PDB file of C-alpha atoms in Angstrom:
ATOM      1  CA  MET C   1      11.006  29.752 -15.591  1.00 40.00           C
ATOM      2  CA  GLY C   2      12.220  29.015 -19.136  1.00 40.00           C
ATOM      3  CA  LYS C   3      11.107  26.401 -21.598  1.00 39.00           C
ATOM      4  CA  SER C   4      14.483  24.677 -21.723  1.00 40.00           C
ATOM      5  CA  PRO C   5      17.591  24.340 -19.504  1.00 37.00           C
ATOM      6  CA  LEU C   6      19.523  26.627 -21.865  1.00 31.00           C
ATOM      7  CA  LEU C   7      16.887  29.356 -21.755  1.00 32.00           C
ATOM      8  CA  ALA C   8      16.596  28.990 -17.995  1.00 36.00           C
ATOM      9  CA  ALA C   9      20.343  29.356 -17.573  1.00 33.00           C
ATOM     10  CA  LEU C  10      20.375  32.396 -19.868  1.00 29.00           C
ATOM     11  CA  LEU C  11      17.586  34.094 -17.982  1.00 34.00           C
ATOM     12  CA  CYS C  12      19.178  33.330 -14.616  1.00 36.00           C
ATOM     13  CA  ALA C  13      22.410  34.884 -15.807  1.00 33.00           C
ATOM     14  CA  LEU C  14      20.619  37.952 -17.117  1.00 33.00           C
ATOM     15  CA  VAL C  15      18.735  38.363 -13.845  1.00 34.00           C
ATOM     16  CA  ALA C  16      21.875  37.901 -11.768  1.00 34.00           C
ATOM     17  CA  ALA C  17      23.891  40.500 -13.671  1.00 35.00           C
ATOM     18  CA  PRO C  18      21.808  43.527 -12.639  1.00 35.00           C
ATOM     19  CA  ALA C  19      21.578  42.141  -9.108  1.00 33.00           C
ATOM     20  CA  LEU C  20      25.355  42.172  -8.821  1.00 32.00           C
ATOM     21  CA  ALA C  21      25.424  45.663 -10.225  1.00 35.00           C
ATOM     22  CA  ASP C  22      22.848  47.367  -7.998  1.00 42.00           C
ATOM     23  CA  GLY C  23      22.263  44.859  -5.186  1.00 44.00           C
ATOM     24  CA  ASN C  24      18.576  45.644  -5.367  1.00 66.00           C
ATOM     25  CA  SER C  25      15.609  43.790  -6.812  1.00 75.00           C
ATOM     26  CA  ALA C  26      11.851  43.465  -6.571  1.00 79.00           C
ATOM     27  CA  VAL C  27      10.116  40.114  -6.222  1.00 81.00           C
ATOM     28  CA  VAL C  28       7.025  38.756  -7.915  1.00 83.00           C
ATOM     29  CA  ALA C  29       5.160  37.782  -4.763  1.00 81.00           C
ATOM     30  CA  GLN C  30       2.116  36.267  -6.442  1.00 79.00           C
ATOM     31  CA  GLU C  31       0.622  35.790  -9.840  1.00 80.00           C
ATOM     32  CA  ARG C  32      -2.642  34.459 -11.190  1.00 82.00           C
ATOM     33  CA  GLY C  33      -3.072  33.504 -14.810  1.00 83.00           C
ATOM     34  CA  THR C  34      -0.299  34.433 -17.206  1.00 85.00           C
ATOM     35  CA  LEU C  35       2.711  36.604 -16.392  1.00 85.00           C
ATOM     36  CA  ARG C  36       5.621  36.942 -18.778  1.00 83.00           C
ATOM     37  CA  GLY C  37       8.797  38.976 -18.548  1.00 84.00           C
ATOM     38  CA  ALA C  38      11.394  40.400 -20.882  1.00 79.00           C
ATOM     39  CA  ILE C  39      14.622  40.413 -18.919  1.00 64.00           C
ATOM     40  CA  ALA C  40      16.875  43.395 -19.614  1.00 60.00           C
ATOM     41  CA  PRO C  41      18.934  43.918 -21.650  1.00 59.00           C
ATOM     42  CA  VAL C  42      17.811  41.050 -23.936  1.00 56.00           C
ATOM     43  CA  GLU C  43      14.164  41.235 -25.069  1.00 61.00           C
ATOM     44  CA  THR C  44      13.527  37.510 -24.620  1.00 69.00           C
ATOM     45  CA  TRP C  45      10.066  36.773 -23.244  1.00 77.00           C
ATOM     46  CA  ALA C  46       9.668  33.933 -20.746  1.00 82.00           C
ATOM     47  CA  ASP C  47       7.110  32.777 -18.184  1.00 85.00           C
ATOM     48  CA  VAL C  48       7.536  34.414 -14.780  1.00 84.00           C
ATOM     49  CA  ALA C  49       6.682  32.503 -11.610  1.00 83.00           C
ATOM     50  CA  PRO C  50       6.316  33.673  -7.988  1.00 84.00           C
ATOM     51  CA  GLN C  51       9.578  34.535  -6.209  1.00 83.00           C
ATOM     52  CA  THR C  52      11.143  35.678  -9.491  1.00 84.00           C
ATOM     53  CA  GLU C  53      13.379  38.717  -9.080  1.00 84.00           C
ATOM     54  CA  VAL C  54      12.719  41.835 -11.158  1.00 83.00           C
ATOM     55  CA  HIS C  55      15.406  44.427 -11.863  1.00 81.00           C
ATOM     56  CA  ALA C  56      15.520  47.912 -13.311  1.00 79.00           C
ATOM     57  CA  GLY C  57      14.970  47.767 -17.067  1.00 79.00           C
ATOM     58  CA  ASP C  58      12.854  44.592 -17.006  1.00 84.00           C
ATOM     59  CA  THR C  59       9.444  44.537 -18.676  1.00 85.00           C
ATOM     60  CA  LEU C  60       6.451  42.586 -17.373  1.00 87.00           C
ATOM     61  CA  LYS C  61       3.123  41.842 -19.028  1.00 88.00           C
ATOM     62  CA  THR C  62       0.021  40.031 -17.862  1.00 89.00           C
ATOM     63  CA  GLY C  63      -2.431  38.078 -19.981  1.00 88.00           C
ATOM     64  CA  LEU C  64      -6.216  37.872 -20.048  1.00 86.00           C
ATOM     65  CA  ASN C  65      -7.812  37.298 -16.604  1.00 85.00           C
ATOM     66  CA  SER C  66      -4.373  37.562 -15.026  1.00 87.00           C
ATOM     67  CA  LEU C  67      -2.965  39.404 -12.053  1.00 88.00           C
ATOM     68  CA  ALA C  68       0.509  39.929 -10.574  1.00 87.00           C
ATOM     69  CA  ASP C  69       1.788  41.510  -7.372  1.00 87.00           C
ATOM     70  CA  VAL C  70       5.340  42.847  -7.536  1.00 85.00           C
ATOM     71  CA  VAL C  71       6.751  43.734  -4.108  1.00 82.00           C
ATOM     72  CA  LEU C  72       9.496  46.351  -4.165  1.00 77.00           C
ATOM     73  CA  PRO C  73      12.498  46.279  -1.828  1.00 76.00           C
ATOM     74  CA  SER C  74      11.211  49.432  -0.145  1.00 71.00           C
ATOM     75  CA  GLY C  75       7.905  47.745   0.731  1.00 74.00           C
ATOM     76  CA  GLY C  76       5.815  49.303  -2.022  1.00 76.00           C
ATOM     77  CA  HIS C  77       3.621  47.312  -4.406  1.00 80.00           C
ATOM     78  CA  LEU C  78       2.895  47.256  -8.117  1.00 83.00           C
ATOM     79  CA  VAL C  79      -0.290  45.238  -8.597  1.00 87.00           C
ATOM     80  CA  MET C  80      -0.849  44.591 -12.296  1.00 87.00           C
ATOM     81  CA  GLY C  81      -4.304  43.897 -13.668  1.00 88.00           C
ATOM     82  CA  GLU C  82      -5.033  41.904 -16.812  1.00 88.00           C
ATOM     83  CA  ASP C  83      -3.499  42.900 -20.171  1.00 89.00           C
ATOM     84  CA  THR C  84      -1.071  45.287 -18.499  1.00 88.00           C
ATOM     85  CA  VAL C  85       2.483  46.064 -19.606  1.00 87.00           C
ATOM     86  CA  ILE C  86       5.020  47.946 -17.465  1.00 84.00           C
ATOM     87  CA  ARG C  87       8.740  48.641 -17.605  1.00 82.00           C
ATOM     88  CA  VAL C  88      10.532  49.022 -14.277  1.00 79.00           C
ATOM     89  CA  ALA C  89      12.852  52.026 -14.258  1.00 74.00           C
ATOM     90  CA  ASP C  90      14.096  52.602 -10.720  1.00 69.00           C
ATOM     91  CA  LEU C  91      13.387  50.328  -7.770  1.00 67.00           C
ATOM     92  CA  ASP C  92      14.734  52.712  -5.130  1.00 61.00           C
ATOM     93  CA  GLY C  93      12.375  55.521  -6.091  1.00 56.00           C
ATOM     94  CA  LEU C  94       9.498  53.263  -7.151  1.00 57.00           C
ATOM     95  CA  SER C  95       9.714  54.536 -10.705  1.00 63.00           C
ATOM     96  CA  ALA C  96       8.097  52.653 -13.559  1.00 68.00           C
ATOM     97  CA  ARG C  97       6.578  53.305 -16.952  1.00 73.00           C
ATOM     98  CA  MET C  98       3.132  51.922 -17.661  1.00 75.00           C
ATOM     99  CA  LEU C  99       2.574  51.200 -21.325  1.00 74.00           C
ATOM    100  CA  THR C 100      -1.010  49.922 -21.239  1.00 81.00           C
ATOM    101  CA  GLY C 101      -3.577  48.332 -18.955  1.00 87.00           C
ATOM    102  CA  ARG C 102      -4.521  49.003 -15.325  1.00 88.00           C
ATOM    103  CA  MET C 103      -2.404  48.984 -12.199  1.00 86.00           C
ATOM    104  CA  ARG C 104      -2.636  49.669  -8.489  1.00 86.00           C
ATOM    105  CA  VAL C 105       0.455  51.467  -7.215  1.00 82.00           C
ATOM    106  CA  VAL C 106       1.188  51.627  -3.477  1.00 80.00           C
ATOM    107  CA  ALA C 107       4.153  53.707  -2.352  1.00 75.00           C
ATOM    108  CA  PRO C 108       6.315  52.443   0.517  1.00 72.00           C
ATOM    109  CA  PRO C 109       5.784  54.016   3.956  1.00 68.00           C
ATOM    110  CA  SER C 110       7.049  57.603   3.850  1.00 64.00           C
ATOM    111  CA  GLY C 111       8.349  56.867   0.362  1.00 67.00           C
ATOM    112  CA  ILE C 112       8.112  58.779  -2.898  1.00 70.00           C
ATOM    113  CA  LEU C 113       6.243  57.298  -5.828  1.00 70.00           C
ATOM    114  CA  SER C 114       7.248  58.301  -9.351  1.00 73.00           C
ATOM    115  CA  PHE C 115       5.276  56.872 -12.233  1.00 71.00           C
ATOM    116  CA  GLN C 116       5.138  57.648 -15.923  1.00 72.00           C
ATOM    117  CA  ALA C 117       1.891  57.265 -17.857  1.00 65.00           C
ATOM    118  CA  GLY C 118       2.353  58.193 -21.499  1.00 63.00           C
ATOM    119  CA  GLU C 119       3.996  61.619 -21.547  1.00 67.00           C
ATOM    120  CA  LEU C 120       2.880  62.369 -17.995  1.00 70.00           C
ATOM    121  CA  THR C 121       4.887  62.015 -14.805  1.00 77.00           C
ATOM    122  CA  LEU C 122       3.090  61.439 -11.507  1.00 76.00           C
ATOM    123  CA  ARG C 123       4.853  61.943  -8.189  1.00 78.00           C
ATOM    124  CA  GLY C 124       3.417  61.475  -4.703  1.00 75.00           C
ATOM    125  CA  THR C 125       4.446  60.726  -1.117  1.00 73.00           C
ATOM    126  CA  ASP C 126       2.710  58.159   1.121  1.00 72.00           C
ATOM    127  CA  ALA C 127       0.467  57.677  -1.872  1.00 78.00           C
ATOM    128  CA  GLU C 128      -1.714  55.035  -3.476  1.00 83.00           C
ATOM    129  CA  ALA C 129      -3.451  55.231  -6.810  1.00 84.00           C
ATOM    130  CA  ILE C 130      -5.101  53.226  -9.562  1.00 86.00           C
ATOM    131  CA  ILE C 131      -3.798  54.044 -13.033  1.00 85.00           C
ATOM    132  CA  GLU C 132      -5.764  52.959 -16.095  1.00 87.00           C
ATOM    133  CA  ARG C 133      -5.293  53.457 -19.810  1.00 84.00           C
ATOM    134  CA  GLU C 134      -8.102  53.045 -22.342  1.00 82.00           C
ATOM    135  CA  GLY C 135      -6.824  54.021 -25.791  1.00 78.00           C
ATOM    136  CA  ALA C 136      -5.773  57.666 -25.621  1.00 79.00           C
ATOM    137  CA  ARG C 137      -7.474  58.226 -22.269  1.00 83.00           C
ATOM    138  CA  TRP C 138      -5.698  57.948 -18.926  1.00 82.00           C
ATOM    139  CA  ARG C 139      -7.500  57.800 -15.592  1.00 85.00           C
ATOM    140  CA  VAL C 140      -5.755  58.193 -12.245  1.00 85.00           C
ATOM    141  CA  GLY C 141      -7.858  57.520  -9.153  1.00 86.00           C
ATOM    142  CA  VAL C 142      -6.022  58.755  -6.054  1.00 86.00           C
ATOM    143  CA  ILE C 143      -6.873  56.613  -3.018  1.00 85.00           C
ATOM    144  CA  SER C 144      -4.505  58.295  -0.547  1.00 83.00           C
ATOM    145  CA  GLY C 145      -1.747  60.869  -0.585  1.00 81.00           C
ATOM    146  CA  THR C 146      -1.402  63.729  -3.053  1.00 79.00           C
ATOM    147  CA  PHE C 147       0.044  63.564  -6.559  1.00 78.00           C
ATOM    148  CA  ALA C 148       1.690  66.226  -8.686  1.00 80.00           C
ATOM    149  CA  VAL C 149       1.113  65.538 -12.382  1.00 77.00           C
ATOM    150  CA  THR C 150       3.377  67.177 -14.956  1.00 77.00           C
ATOM    151  CA  ASP C 151       4.424  66.903 -18.581  1.00 69.00           C
ATOM    152  CA  ALA C 152       6.483  68.986 -20.990  1.00 62.00           C
ATOM    153  CA  ASP C 153       3.660  71.486 -21.624  1.00 65.00           C
ATOM    154  CA  ARG C 154       1.790  71.507 -18.320  1.00 62.00           C
ATOM    155  CA  GLU C 155       2.593  72.960 -14.913  1.00 66.00           C
ATOM    156  CA  ALA C 156       2.282  70.707 -11.872  1.00 69.00           C
ATOM    157  CA  LEU C 157      -1.345  69.739 -11.354  1.00 76.00           C
ATOM    158  CA  PRO C 158      -2.050  68.626  -7.746  1.00 79.00           C
ATOM    159  CA  VAL C 159      -4.485  65.743  -7.322  1.00 83.00           C
ATOM    160  CA  GLY C 160      -5.542  64.968  -3.753  1.00 83.00           C
ATOM    161  CA  PRO C 161      -7.052  61.869  -2.148  1.00 85.00           C
ATOM    162  CA  GLY C 162     -10.503  60.872  -3.309  1.00 87.00           C
ATOM    163  CA  LYS C 163     -10.010  62.614  -6.671  1.00 88.00           C
ATOM    164  CA  LEU C 164     -10.139  61.255 -10.211  1.00 88.00           C
ATOM    165  CA  LEU C 165      -7.812  62.733 -12.840  1.00 84.00           C
ATOM    166  CA  THR C 166      -8.811  62.175 -16.471  1.00 84.00           C
ATOM    167  CA  LEU C 167      -6.353  62.985 -19.242  1.00 79.00           C
ATOM    168  CA  MET C 168      -6.926  62.869 -22.978  1.00 79.00           C
ATOM    169  CA  GLY C 169      -4.541  64.694 -25.262  1.00 73.00           C
ATOM    170  CA  ASP C 170      -4.220  68.286 -24.073  1.00 73.00           C
ATOM    171  CA  ARG C 171      -7.303  68.081 -21.870  1.00 78.00           C
ATOM    172  CA  ALA C 172      -7.089  67.378 -18.155  1.00 77.00           C
ATOM    173  CA  SER C 173      -9.895  67.359 -15.604  1.00 82.00           C
ATOM    174  CA  VAL C 174     -10.055  66.597 -11.875  1.00 85.00           C
ATOM    175  CA  ARG C 175     -13.227  65.745  -9.984  1.00 88.00           C
ATOM    176  CA  ALA C 176     -14.378  63.769  -6.974  1.00 89.00           C
ATOM    177  CA  LEU C 177     -13.868  60.011  -7.208  1.00 86.00           C
ATOM    178  CA  GLY C 178     -17.195  58.290  -6.553  1.00 84.00           C
ATOM    179  CA  ARG C 179     -17.301  55.159  -4.425  1.00 82.00           C
ATOM    180  CA  SER C 180     -18.640  53.064  -7.312  1.00 83.00           C
ATOM    181  CA  GLU C 181     -15.872  54.380  -9.573  1.00 81.00           C
ATOM    182  CA  GLN C 182     -13.263  53.553  -6.932  1.00 81.00           C
ATOM    183  CA  ASP C 183     -14.660  50.033  -6.543  1.00 82.00           C
ATOM    184  CA  ASP C 184     -14.656  49.646 -10.328  1.00 81.00           C
ATOM    185  CA  LEU C 185     -11.021  50.752 -10.584  1.00 81.00           C
ATOM    186  CA  MET C 186      -9.981  48.605  -7.622  1.00 81.00           C
ATOM    187  CA  ALA C 187     -11.799  45.478  -8.858  1.00 80.00           C
ATOM    188  CA  GLY C 188      -9.439  42.569  -9.367  1.00 74.00           C
ATOM    189  CA  LEU C 189      -6.391  44.386  -8.001  1.00 80.00           C
ATOM    190  CA  GLN C 190      -6.251  42.825  -4.526  1.00 71.00           C
ATOM    191  CA  PHE C 191      -4.669  39.674  -3.167  1.00 59.00           C
ATOM    192  CA  ASN C 192      -5.793  37.818  -0.060  1.00 49.00           C
ATOM    193  CA  SER C 193      -2.469  36.512   1.157  1.00 42.00           C
ATOM    194  CA  THR C 194      -0.280  36.443   4.237  1.00 36.00           C
ATOM    195  CA  THR C 195       2.887  36.182   2.155  1.00 39.00           C
ATOM    196  CA  ALA C 196       2.383  39.359   0.173  1.00 39.00           C
ATOM    197  CA  ALA C 197      -0.252  41.563   1.741  1.00 38.00           C
ATOM    198  CA  THR C 198      -1.232  44.427  -0.547  1.00 34.00           C
ATOM    199  CA  THR C 199      -3.553  46.126   1.929  1.00 34.00           C
ATOM    200  CA  SER C 200      -2.890  49.845   2.118  1.00 31.00           C
ATOM    201  CA  ILE C 201      -3.158  52.238   5.057  1.00 28.00           C
ATOM    202  CA  SER C 202      -6.275  53.785   3.516  1.00 34.00           C
ATOM    203  CA  GLU C 203      -7.992  50.396   3.317  1.00 39.00           C
ATOM    204  CA  VAL C 204      -7.138  49.581   6.940  1.00 34.00           C
ATOM    205  CA  ALA C 205      -8.502  52.957   8.013  1.00 38.00           C
ATOM    206  CA  ARG C 206     -11.752  52.314   6.138  1.00 46.00           C
ATOM    207  CA  ALA C 207     -12.027  48.836   7.657  1.00 46.00           C
ATOM    208  CA  ALA C 208     -11.351  50.185  11.134  1.00 48.00           C
ATOM    209  CA  GLY C 209     -14.592  52.162  11.046  1.00 59.00           C
ATOM    210  CA  PRO C 210     -15.477  55.040  13.399  1.00 72.00           C
ATOM    211  CA  ASN C 211     -13.245  56.142  16.256  1.00 76.00           C
ATOM    212  CA  ARG C 212     -14.775  55.203  19.630  1.00 82.00           C
ATOM    213  CA  TRP C 213     -13.305  58.152  21.529  1.00 85.00           C
ATOM    214  CA  LEU C 214     -14.358  60.685  18.910  1.00 86.00           C
ATOM    215  CA  ALA C 215     -17.906  59.294  19.029  1.00 87.00           C
ATOM    216  CA  THR C 216     -17.888  59.599  22.838  1.00 90.00           C
ATOM    217  CA  GLY C 217     -16.633  63.183  22.684  1.00 90.00           C
ATOM    218  CA  LEU C 218     -19.260  64.202  20.145  1.00 91.00           C
ATOM    219  CA  SER C 219     -22.051  62.726  22.258  1.00 91.00           C
ATOM    220  CA  THR C 220     -20.688  64.567  25.298  1.00 92.00           C
ATOM    221  CA  VAL C 221     -21.021  67.887  23.471  1.00 91.00           C
ATOM    222  CA  LEU C 222     -24.432  67.086  21.956  1.00 93.00           C
ATOM    223  CA  PRO C 223     -26.232  63.824  22.737  1.00 93.00           C
ATOM    224  CA  GLY C 224     -26.811  61.698  19.649  1.00 91.00           C
ATOM    225  CA  THR C 225     -24.106  63.169  17.416  1.00 92.00           C
ATOM    226  CA  GLY C 226     -21.629  60.406  18.332  1.00 89.00           C
ATOM    227  CA  GLN C 227     -24.167  57.764  17.336  1.00 87.00           C
ATOM    228  CA  VAL C 228     -24.848  59.549  14.026  1.00 89.00           C
ATOM    229  CA  TYR C 229     -21.080  59.724  13.362  1.00 85.00           C
ATOM    230  CA  SER C 230     -20.821  55.963  14.021  1.00 83.00           C
ATOM    231  CA  GLY C 231     -23.613  55.236  11.547  1.00 80.00           C
ATOM    232  CA  GLU C 232     -26.179  54.409  14.254  1.00 86.00           C
ATOM    233  CA  TRP C 233     -28.781  56.777  12.825  1.00 87.00           C
ATOM    234  CA  PRO C 234     -31.909  55.500  14.673  1.00 88.00           C
ATOM    235  CA  ARG C 235     -30.271  55.786  18.112  1.00 89.00           C
ATOM    236  CA  GLY C 236     -28.578  59.045  17.222  1.00 89.00           C
ATOM    237  CA  LEU C 237     -31.771  60.693  15.997  1.00 92.00           C
ATOM    238  CA  ALA C 238     -33.628  59.402  19.067  1.00 91.00           C
ATOM    239  CA  TYR C 239     -31.059  61.011  21.384  1.00 93.00           C
ATOM    240  CA  LEU C 240     -31.108  64.255  19.398  1.00 92.00           C
ATOM    241  CA  GLY C 241     -34.903  64.373  19.366  1.00 92.00           C
ATOM    242  CA  LEU C 242     -35.133  63.725  23.099  1.00 93.00           C
ATOM    243  CA  ASP C 243     -32.459  66.353  23.774  1.00 93.00           C
ATOM    244  CA  PHE C 244     -34.315  69.068  21.849  1.00 93.00           C
ATOM    245  CA  ALA C 245     -37.621  67.993  23.375  1.00 93.00           C
ATOM    246  CA  LEU C 246     -36.256  68.362  26.901  1.00 93.00           C
ATOM    247  CA  LEU C 247     -34.675  71.707  26.021  1.00 93.00           C
ATOM    248  CA  GLY C 248     -37.983  72.941  24.639  1.00 92.00           C
ATOM    249  CA  ALA C 249     -39.917  71.655  27.632  1.00 93.00           C
ATOM    250  CA  GLY C 250     -37.481  73.249  30.070  1.00 91.00           C
ATOM    251  CA  TYR C 251     -37.750  76.602  28.307  1.00 91.00           C
ATOM    252  CA  TYR C 252     -41.545  76.374  28.267  1.00 92.00           C
ATOM    253  CA  PHE C 253     -41.814  75.508  31.980  1.00 92.00           C
ATOM    254  CA  HIS C 254     -39.355  78.258  32.915  1.00 90.00           C
ATOM    255  CA  ALA C 255     -41.234  80.861  30.853  1.00 92.00           C
ATOM    256  CA  ASN C 256     -44.536  79.827  32.411  1.00 92.00           C
ATOM    257  CA  ASN C 257     -43.211  79.932  35.983  1.00 92.00           C
ATOM    258  CA  GLN C 258     -43.268  76.188  36.596  1.00 92.00           C
ATOM    259  CA  PRO C 259     -39.905  75.709  38.362  1.00 91.00           C
ATOM    260  CA  GLN C 260     -40.529  72.126  39.493  1.00 91.00           C
ATOM    261  CA  ASN C 261     -41.289  70.900  35.982  1.00 91.00           C
ATOM    262  CA  ALA C 262     -38.351  72.922  34.643  1.00 90.00           C
ATOM    263  CA  ALA C 263     -36.111  71.156  37.169  1.00 92.00           C
ATOM    264  CA  TYR C 264     -37.408  67.770  36.001  1.00 92.00           C
ATOM    265  CA  ALA C 265     -36.509  68.723  32.422  1.00 90.00           C
ATOM    266  CA  ALA C 266     -33.028  69.795  33.566  1.00 92.00           C
ATOM    267  CA  TYR C 267     -32.519  66.468  35.359  1.00 93.00           C
ATOM    268  CA  GLY C 268     -33.550  64.696  32.184  1.00 91.00           C
ATOM    269  CA  LEU C 269     -30.986  66.683  30.191  1.00 91.00           C
ATOM    270  CA  ILE C 270     -28.256  65.821  32.701  1.00 93.00           C
ATOM    271  CA  GLY C 271     -29.131  62.133  32.476  1.00 92.00           C
ATOM    272  CA  LEU C 272     -29.188  62.297  28.687  1.00 92.00           C
ATOM    273  CA  ASN C 273     -25.750  63.943  28.652  1.00 92.00           C
ATOM    274  CA  VAL C 274     -24.430  61.007  30.676  1.00 92.00           C
ATOM    275  CA  LEU C 275     -26.291  58.208  28.898  1.00 93.00           C
ATOM    276  CA  SER C 276     -25.475  59.200  25.307  1.00 91.00           C
ATOM    277  CA  PRO C 277     -21.626  59.303  25.778  1.00 91.00           C
ATOM    278  CA  LEU C 278     -21.761  55.990  27.656  1.00 92.00           C
ATOM    279  CA  ASP C 279     -23.777  54.490  24.811  1.00 90.00           C
ATOM    280  CA  ALA C 280     -21.173  55.733  22.293  1.00 88.00           C
ATOM    281  CA  LEU C 281     -18.282  54.449  24.417  1.00 86.00           C
ATOM    282  CA  ILE C 282     -19.769  50.980  24.864  1.00 86.00           C
ATOM    283  CA  PHE C 283     -21.337  50.288  21.482  1.00 82.00           C
ATOM    284  CA  THR C 284     -18.924  51.938  19.032  1.00 77.00           C
ATOM    285  CA  PRO C 285     -16.579  49.177  17.714  1.00 63.00           C
ATOM    286  CA  SER C 286     -12.953  49.596  18.707  1.00 56.00           C
ATOM    287  CA  THR C 287     -10.354  50.074  15.973  1.00 45.00           C
ATOM    288  CA  LYS C 288      -8.615  46.830  16.933  1.00 42.00           C
ATOM    289  CA  ALA C 289     -11.833  44.808  16.727  1.00 41.00           C
ATOM    290  CA  ALA C 290     -12.759  46.341  13.353  1.00 36.00           C
ATOM    291  CA  GLN C 291      -9.348  45.577  11.911  1.00 36.00           C
TER     292      GLN C 291
END
């Protein structure tokens, strides 16, 4: 980790001291590019490699075109983008202070996330967010969970999933987070690894796609709606069009005293109400297969 045996020994001793004190540490699971750390309490910068322990008070910074995934003892993740500097404050509560850059923060399951961005404090449960600083502007894209944002002069501002919070000085605004904006914020903040998976619950849910049983239920109520829900628009619209056509034909035949033709239309509706749910049940991908 260090450039010399003496520096390495010093850093090992400094890392071990907090470990003995609190028995708790995070681990740098992966890094790409340059990652350096200032080990508390001595501000001595040194290269940080995978499997390095990180303790409360330590500072980490990434270089250009670099990335680092810090796995917390609770199971949460701090994924640092390039040119990002953070100081870890409390590993138990997933509390850290971001000084500059961009970071993906994933709270542990059923855990509380507490993060400080400038003078602001963000707290959320079962939450995931992308935090970015550009000069005096902060952007917080909430992927899942709900955050409460506070500072000395502002009451708690709730920010729900799929929302983008922009802060600049005394001004704060919340609006919907567009898919392209989310992709832009998320870019470069994911690892493809079996040793330190950073996939969140929200990402797994998106990958899982539509729910087969919900699609079947919708098509049982109104043929075609389950296919539309699953993204199968051509089949869904075909079922819907045929359903309304048969309803219209049945009404017309009944009004014009043509009971045999009205019965044929009713049989067609019954068959459609059986065929459409079966179609949804068979052709909607299962959650397991999508994952």
